[in-house]
PDB file of C-alpha atoms in Angstrom:
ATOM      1  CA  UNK A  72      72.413  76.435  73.904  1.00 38.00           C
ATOM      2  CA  UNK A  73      70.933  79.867  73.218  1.00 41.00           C
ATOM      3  CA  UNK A  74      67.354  78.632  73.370  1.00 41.00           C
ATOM      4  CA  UNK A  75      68.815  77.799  76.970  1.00 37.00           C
ATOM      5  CA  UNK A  76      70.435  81.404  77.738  1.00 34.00           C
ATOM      6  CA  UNK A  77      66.993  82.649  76.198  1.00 37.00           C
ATOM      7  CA  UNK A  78      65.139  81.148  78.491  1.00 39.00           C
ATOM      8  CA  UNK A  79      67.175  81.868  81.335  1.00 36.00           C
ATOM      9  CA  UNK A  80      67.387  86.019  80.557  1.00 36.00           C
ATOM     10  CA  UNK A  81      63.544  85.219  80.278  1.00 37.00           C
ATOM     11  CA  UNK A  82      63.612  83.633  83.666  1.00 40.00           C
ATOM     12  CA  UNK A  83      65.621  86.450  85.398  1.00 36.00           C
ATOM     13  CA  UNK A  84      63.469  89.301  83.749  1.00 35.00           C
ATOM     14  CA  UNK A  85      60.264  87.552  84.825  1.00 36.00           C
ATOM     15  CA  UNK A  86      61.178  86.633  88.322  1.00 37.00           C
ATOM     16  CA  UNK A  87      61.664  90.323  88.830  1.00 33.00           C
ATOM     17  CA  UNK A  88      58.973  91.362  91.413  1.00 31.00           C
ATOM     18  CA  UNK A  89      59.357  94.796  90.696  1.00 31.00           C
ATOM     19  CA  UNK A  90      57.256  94.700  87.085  1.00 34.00           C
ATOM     20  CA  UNK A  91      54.012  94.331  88.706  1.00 35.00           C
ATOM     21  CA  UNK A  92      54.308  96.802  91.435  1.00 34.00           C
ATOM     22  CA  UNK A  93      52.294  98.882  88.913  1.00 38.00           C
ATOM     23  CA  UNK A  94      48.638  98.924  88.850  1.00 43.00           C
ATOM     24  CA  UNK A  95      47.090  96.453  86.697  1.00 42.00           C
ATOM     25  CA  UNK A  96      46.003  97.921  83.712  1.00 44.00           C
ATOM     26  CA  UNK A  97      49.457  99.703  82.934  1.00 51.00           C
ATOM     27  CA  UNK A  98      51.264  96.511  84.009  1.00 52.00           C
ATOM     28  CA  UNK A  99      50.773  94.344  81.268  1.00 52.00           C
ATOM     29  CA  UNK A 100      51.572  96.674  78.769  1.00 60.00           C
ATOM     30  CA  UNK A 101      54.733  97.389  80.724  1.00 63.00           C
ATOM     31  CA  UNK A 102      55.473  94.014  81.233  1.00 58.00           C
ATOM     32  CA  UNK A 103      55.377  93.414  77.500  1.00 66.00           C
ATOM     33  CA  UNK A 104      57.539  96.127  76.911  1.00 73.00           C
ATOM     34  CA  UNK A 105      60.474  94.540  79.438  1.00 72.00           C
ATOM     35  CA  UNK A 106      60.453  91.316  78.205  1.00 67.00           C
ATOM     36  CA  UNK A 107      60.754  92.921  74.710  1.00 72.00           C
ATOM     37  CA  UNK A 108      63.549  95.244  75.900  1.00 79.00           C
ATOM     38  CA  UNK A 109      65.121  92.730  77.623  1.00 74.00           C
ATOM     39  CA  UNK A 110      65.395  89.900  75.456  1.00 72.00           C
ATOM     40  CA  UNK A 111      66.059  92.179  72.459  1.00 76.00           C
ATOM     41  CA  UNK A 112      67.290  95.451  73.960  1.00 83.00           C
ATOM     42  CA  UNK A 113      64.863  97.362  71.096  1.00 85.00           C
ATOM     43  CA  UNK A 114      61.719  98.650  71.495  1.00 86.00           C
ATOM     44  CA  UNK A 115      58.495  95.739  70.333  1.00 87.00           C
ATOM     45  CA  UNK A 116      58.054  98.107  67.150  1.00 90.00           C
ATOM     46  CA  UNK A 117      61.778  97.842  66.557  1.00 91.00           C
ATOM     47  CA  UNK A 118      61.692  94.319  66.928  1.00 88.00           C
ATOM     48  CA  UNK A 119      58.735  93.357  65.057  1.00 93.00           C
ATOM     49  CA  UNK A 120      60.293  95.854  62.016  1.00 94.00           C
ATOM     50  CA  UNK A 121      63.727  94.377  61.815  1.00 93.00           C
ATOM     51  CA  UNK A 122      62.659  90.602  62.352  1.00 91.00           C
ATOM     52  CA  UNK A 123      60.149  91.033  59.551  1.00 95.00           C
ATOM     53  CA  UNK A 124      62.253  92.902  57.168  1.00 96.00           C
ATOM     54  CA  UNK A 125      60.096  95.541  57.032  1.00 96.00           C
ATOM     55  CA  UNK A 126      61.241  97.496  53.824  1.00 94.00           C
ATOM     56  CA  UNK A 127      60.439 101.548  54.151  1.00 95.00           C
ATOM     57  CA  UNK A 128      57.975 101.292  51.816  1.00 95.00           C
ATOM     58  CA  UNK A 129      55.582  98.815  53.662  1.00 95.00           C
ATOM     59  CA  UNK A 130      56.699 100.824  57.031  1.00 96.00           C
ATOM     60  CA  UNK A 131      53.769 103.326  57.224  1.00 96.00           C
ATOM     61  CA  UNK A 132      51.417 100.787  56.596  1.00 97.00           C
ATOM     62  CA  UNK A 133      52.641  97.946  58.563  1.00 97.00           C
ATOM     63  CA  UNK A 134      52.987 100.505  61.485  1.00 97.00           C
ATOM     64  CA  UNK A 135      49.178 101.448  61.253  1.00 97.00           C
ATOM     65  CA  UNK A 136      47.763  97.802  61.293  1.00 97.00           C
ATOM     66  CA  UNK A 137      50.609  96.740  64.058  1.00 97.00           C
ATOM     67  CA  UNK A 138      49.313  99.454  66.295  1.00 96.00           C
ATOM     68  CA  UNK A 139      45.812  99.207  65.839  1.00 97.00           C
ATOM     69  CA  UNK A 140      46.183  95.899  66.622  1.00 97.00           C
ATOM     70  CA  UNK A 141      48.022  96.667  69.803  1.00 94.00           C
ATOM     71  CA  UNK A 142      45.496  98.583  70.895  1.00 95.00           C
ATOM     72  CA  UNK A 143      42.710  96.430  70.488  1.00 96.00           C
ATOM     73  CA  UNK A 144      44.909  93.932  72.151  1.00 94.00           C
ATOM     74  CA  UNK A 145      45.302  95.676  75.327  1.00 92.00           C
ATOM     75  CA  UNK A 146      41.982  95.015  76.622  1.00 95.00           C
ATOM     76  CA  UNK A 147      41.520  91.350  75.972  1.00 94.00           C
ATOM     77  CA  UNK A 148      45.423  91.040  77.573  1.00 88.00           C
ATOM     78  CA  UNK A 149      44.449  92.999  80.834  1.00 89.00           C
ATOM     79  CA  UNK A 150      41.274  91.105  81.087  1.00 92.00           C
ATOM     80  CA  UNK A 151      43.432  87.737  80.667  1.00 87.00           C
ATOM     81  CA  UNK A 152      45.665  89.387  83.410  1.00 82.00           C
ATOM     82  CA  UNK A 153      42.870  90.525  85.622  1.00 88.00           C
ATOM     83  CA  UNK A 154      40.770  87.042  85.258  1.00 88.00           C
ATOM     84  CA  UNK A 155      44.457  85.016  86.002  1.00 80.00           C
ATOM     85  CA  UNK A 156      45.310  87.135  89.247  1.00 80.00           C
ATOM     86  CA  UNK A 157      41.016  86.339  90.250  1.00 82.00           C
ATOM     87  CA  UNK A 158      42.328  82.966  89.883  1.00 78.00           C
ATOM     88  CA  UNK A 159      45.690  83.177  91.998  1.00 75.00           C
ATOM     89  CA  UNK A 160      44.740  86.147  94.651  1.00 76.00           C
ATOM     90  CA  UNK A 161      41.252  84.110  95.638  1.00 77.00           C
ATOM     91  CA  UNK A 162      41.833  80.630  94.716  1.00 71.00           C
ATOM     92  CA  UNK A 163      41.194  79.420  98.439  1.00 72.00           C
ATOM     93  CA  UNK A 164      38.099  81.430  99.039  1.00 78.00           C
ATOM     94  CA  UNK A 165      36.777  79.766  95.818  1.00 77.00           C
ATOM     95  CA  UNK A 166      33.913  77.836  94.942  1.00 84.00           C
ATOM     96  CA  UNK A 167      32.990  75.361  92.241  1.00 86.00           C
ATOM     97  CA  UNK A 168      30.605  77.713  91.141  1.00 89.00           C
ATOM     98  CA  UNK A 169      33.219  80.605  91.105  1.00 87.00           C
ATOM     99  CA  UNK A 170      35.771  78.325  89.652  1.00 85.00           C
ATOM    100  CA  UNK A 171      33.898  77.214  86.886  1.00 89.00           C
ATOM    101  CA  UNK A 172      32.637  80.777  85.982  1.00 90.00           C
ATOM    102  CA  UNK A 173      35.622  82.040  86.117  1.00 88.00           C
ATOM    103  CA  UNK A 174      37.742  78.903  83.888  1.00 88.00           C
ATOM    104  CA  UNK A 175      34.015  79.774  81.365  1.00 94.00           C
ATOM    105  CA  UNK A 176      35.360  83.831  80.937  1.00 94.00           C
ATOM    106  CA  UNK A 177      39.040  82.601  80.511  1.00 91.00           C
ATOM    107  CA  UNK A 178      37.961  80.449  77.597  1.00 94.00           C
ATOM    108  CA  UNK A 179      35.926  82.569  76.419  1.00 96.00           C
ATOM    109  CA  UNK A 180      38.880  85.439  76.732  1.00 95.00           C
ATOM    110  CA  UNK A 181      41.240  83.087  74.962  1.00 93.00           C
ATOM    111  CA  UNK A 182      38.646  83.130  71.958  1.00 96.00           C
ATOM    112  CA  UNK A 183      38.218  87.026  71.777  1.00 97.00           C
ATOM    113  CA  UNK A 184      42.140  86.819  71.122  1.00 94.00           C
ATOM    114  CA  UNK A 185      42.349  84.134  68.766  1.00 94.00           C
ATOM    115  CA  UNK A 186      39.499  86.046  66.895  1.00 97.00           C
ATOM    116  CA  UNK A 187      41.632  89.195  67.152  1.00 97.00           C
ATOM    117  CA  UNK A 188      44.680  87.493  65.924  1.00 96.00           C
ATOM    118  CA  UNK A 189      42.256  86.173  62.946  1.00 96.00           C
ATOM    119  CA  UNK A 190      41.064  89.356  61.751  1.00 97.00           C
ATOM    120  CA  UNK A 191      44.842  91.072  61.499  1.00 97.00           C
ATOM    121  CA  UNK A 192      46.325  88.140  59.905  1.00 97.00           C
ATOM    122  CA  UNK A 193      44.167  89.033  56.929  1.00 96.00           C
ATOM    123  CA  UNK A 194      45.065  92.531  57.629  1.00 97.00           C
ATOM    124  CA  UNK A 195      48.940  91.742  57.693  1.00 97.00           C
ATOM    125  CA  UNK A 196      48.389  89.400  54.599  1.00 97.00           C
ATOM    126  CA  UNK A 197      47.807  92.282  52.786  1.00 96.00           C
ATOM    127  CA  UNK A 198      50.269  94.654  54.458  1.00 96.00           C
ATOM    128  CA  UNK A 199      53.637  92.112  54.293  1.00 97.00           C
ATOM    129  CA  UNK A 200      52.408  88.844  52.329  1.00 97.00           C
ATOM    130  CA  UNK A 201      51.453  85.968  53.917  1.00 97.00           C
ATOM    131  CA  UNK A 202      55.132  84.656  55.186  1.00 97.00           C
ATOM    132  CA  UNK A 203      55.721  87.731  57.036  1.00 97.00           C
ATOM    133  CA  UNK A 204      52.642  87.681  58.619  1.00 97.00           C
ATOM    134  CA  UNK A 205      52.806  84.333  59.725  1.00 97.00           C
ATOM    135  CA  UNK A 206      56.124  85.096  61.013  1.00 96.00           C
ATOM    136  CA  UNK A 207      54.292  88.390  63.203  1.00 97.00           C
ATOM    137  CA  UNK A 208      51.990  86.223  65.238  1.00 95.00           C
ATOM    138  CA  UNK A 209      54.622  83.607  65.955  1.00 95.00           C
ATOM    139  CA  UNK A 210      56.735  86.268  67.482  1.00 91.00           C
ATOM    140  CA  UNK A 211      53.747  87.390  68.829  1.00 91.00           C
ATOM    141  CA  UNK A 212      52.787  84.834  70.492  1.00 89.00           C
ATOM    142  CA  UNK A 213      56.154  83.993  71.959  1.00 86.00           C
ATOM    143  CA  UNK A 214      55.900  87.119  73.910  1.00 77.00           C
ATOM    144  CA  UNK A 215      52.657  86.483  74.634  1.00 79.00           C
ATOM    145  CA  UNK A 216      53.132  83.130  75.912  1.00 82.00           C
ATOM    146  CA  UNK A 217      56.038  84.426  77.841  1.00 73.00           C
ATOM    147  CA  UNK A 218      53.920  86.572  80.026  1.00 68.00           C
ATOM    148  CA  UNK A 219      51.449  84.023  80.440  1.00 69.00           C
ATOM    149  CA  UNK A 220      54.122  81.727  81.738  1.00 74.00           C
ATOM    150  CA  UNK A 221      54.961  84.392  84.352  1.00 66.00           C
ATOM    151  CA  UNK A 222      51.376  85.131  85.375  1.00 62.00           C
ATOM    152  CA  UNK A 223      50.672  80.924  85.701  1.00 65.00           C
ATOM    153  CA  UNK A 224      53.706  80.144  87.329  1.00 66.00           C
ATOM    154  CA  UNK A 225      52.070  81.785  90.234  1.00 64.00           C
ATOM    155  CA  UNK A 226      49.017  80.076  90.626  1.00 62.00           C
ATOM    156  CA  UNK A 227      48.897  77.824  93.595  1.00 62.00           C
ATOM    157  CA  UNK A 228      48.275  74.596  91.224  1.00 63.00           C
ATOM    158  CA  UNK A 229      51.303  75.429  89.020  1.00 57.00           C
ATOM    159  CA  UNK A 230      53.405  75.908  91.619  1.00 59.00           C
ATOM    160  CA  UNK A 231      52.648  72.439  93.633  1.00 64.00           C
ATOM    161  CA  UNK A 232      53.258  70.335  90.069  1.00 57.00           C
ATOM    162  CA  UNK A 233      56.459  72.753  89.935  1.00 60.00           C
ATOM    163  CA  UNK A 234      57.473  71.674  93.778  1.00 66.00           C
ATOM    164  CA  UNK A 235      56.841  68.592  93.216  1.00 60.00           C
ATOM    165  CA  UNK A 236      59.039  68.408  89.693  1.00 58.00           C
ATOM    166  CA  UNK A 237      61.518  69.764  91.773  1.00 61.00           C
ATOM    167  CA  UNK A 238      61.647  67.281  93.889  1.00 61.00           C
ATOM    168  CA  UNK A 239      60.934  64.040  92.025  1.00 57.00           C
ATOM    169  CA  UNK A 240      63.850  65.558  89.533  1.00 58.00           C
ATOM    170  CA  UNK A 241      66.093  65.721  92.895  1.00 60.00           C
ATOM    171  CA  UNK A 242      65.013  61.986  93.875  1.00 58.00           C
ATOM    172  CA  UNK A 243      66.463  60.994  90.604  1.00 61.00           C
ATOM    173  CA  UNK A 244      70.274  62.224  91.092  1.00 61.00           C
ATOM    174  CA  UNK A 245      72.634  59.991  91.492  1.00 62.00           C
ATOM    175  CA  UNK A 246      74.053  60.463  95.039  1.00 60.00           C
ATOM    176  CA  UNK A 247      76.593  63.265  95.311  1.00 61.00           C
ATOM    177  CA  UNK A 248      75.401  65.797  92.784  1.00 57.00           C
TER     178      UNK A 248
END
């Protein structure tokens, strides 16, 4: 049941229109920072902290890795933004040629980050043991994933295989619900 209200609060923050009235490069980063605040009320460093039991101690260093790693985040997550709203903003004025260069730069995108993720695991190894950090890119991730989910679900393909869910799930009720 509270995966369910989770995703739901998740829903409702990321149906909001009003997050990407921004420009694009400070948009994602204040995207992440809603759904953080939203579905935690705390700030991402206040999350990640508290979730991980950071003791005060590892703090200072944990801190310095986390927002290093934010920051060379940023760029490969606007670029992921930037190539996704190519995608949904020209997808009917595109051509195989297009389409296929641009699906090439969002694999290749999606390798930069799984690269970047690589190097500060061994970084947060180090910093909080190998538990903890496991435990920092799965959280990670989850937010990340999150905002993906709200950047896809407005891509013209994504949204016909969500009408038509929509309505092959409505075929299937019994009559009067």
């Amino acid at each position: 049941m509270s995966k369910l209200m989770l995703m739901t609060m998740l829903g409702t923050l990321l149906g909001s229109a009003a997050l990407f009235g921004q420009d694009s490069s400070s948009a994602g980063m204040q995207l992440s920072e809603d759904v953080v605040l939203r579905l935690f009320g705390r700030t991402r460093e206040t999350v990640f902290t508290e979730l991980l039991r950071v003791g005060r101690s590892e703090q200072p260093e944990f801190l310095e890795v986390f927002y290093a790693y934010a920051e060379e985040k940023m760029p490969v997550a606007q670029m992921r933004n930037l190539l996704l709203r190519t995608y949904n903003e020209k997808f009917q004025a595109l051509d195989e040629p297009m389409l296929q260069n641009l699906t090439k730069n969002i694999l290749k995108n999606d390798r930069e980050f799984v690269d970047l993720q690589t190097r500060y695991y061994r970084r947060m190894i180090k910093v909080i043991g190998a538990n903890r950090a496991a435990m920092f890119f799965q959280l990670d991730n989850y937010l990340d994933q999150s905002e993906r989910l709200y950047l896809q679900t407005g891509l013209p393909f994504i949204r016909e295989l969500e009408t038509g869910r929509r309505i092959a799930a409505t075929r299937l009720q019994p009559p009067g619900h």
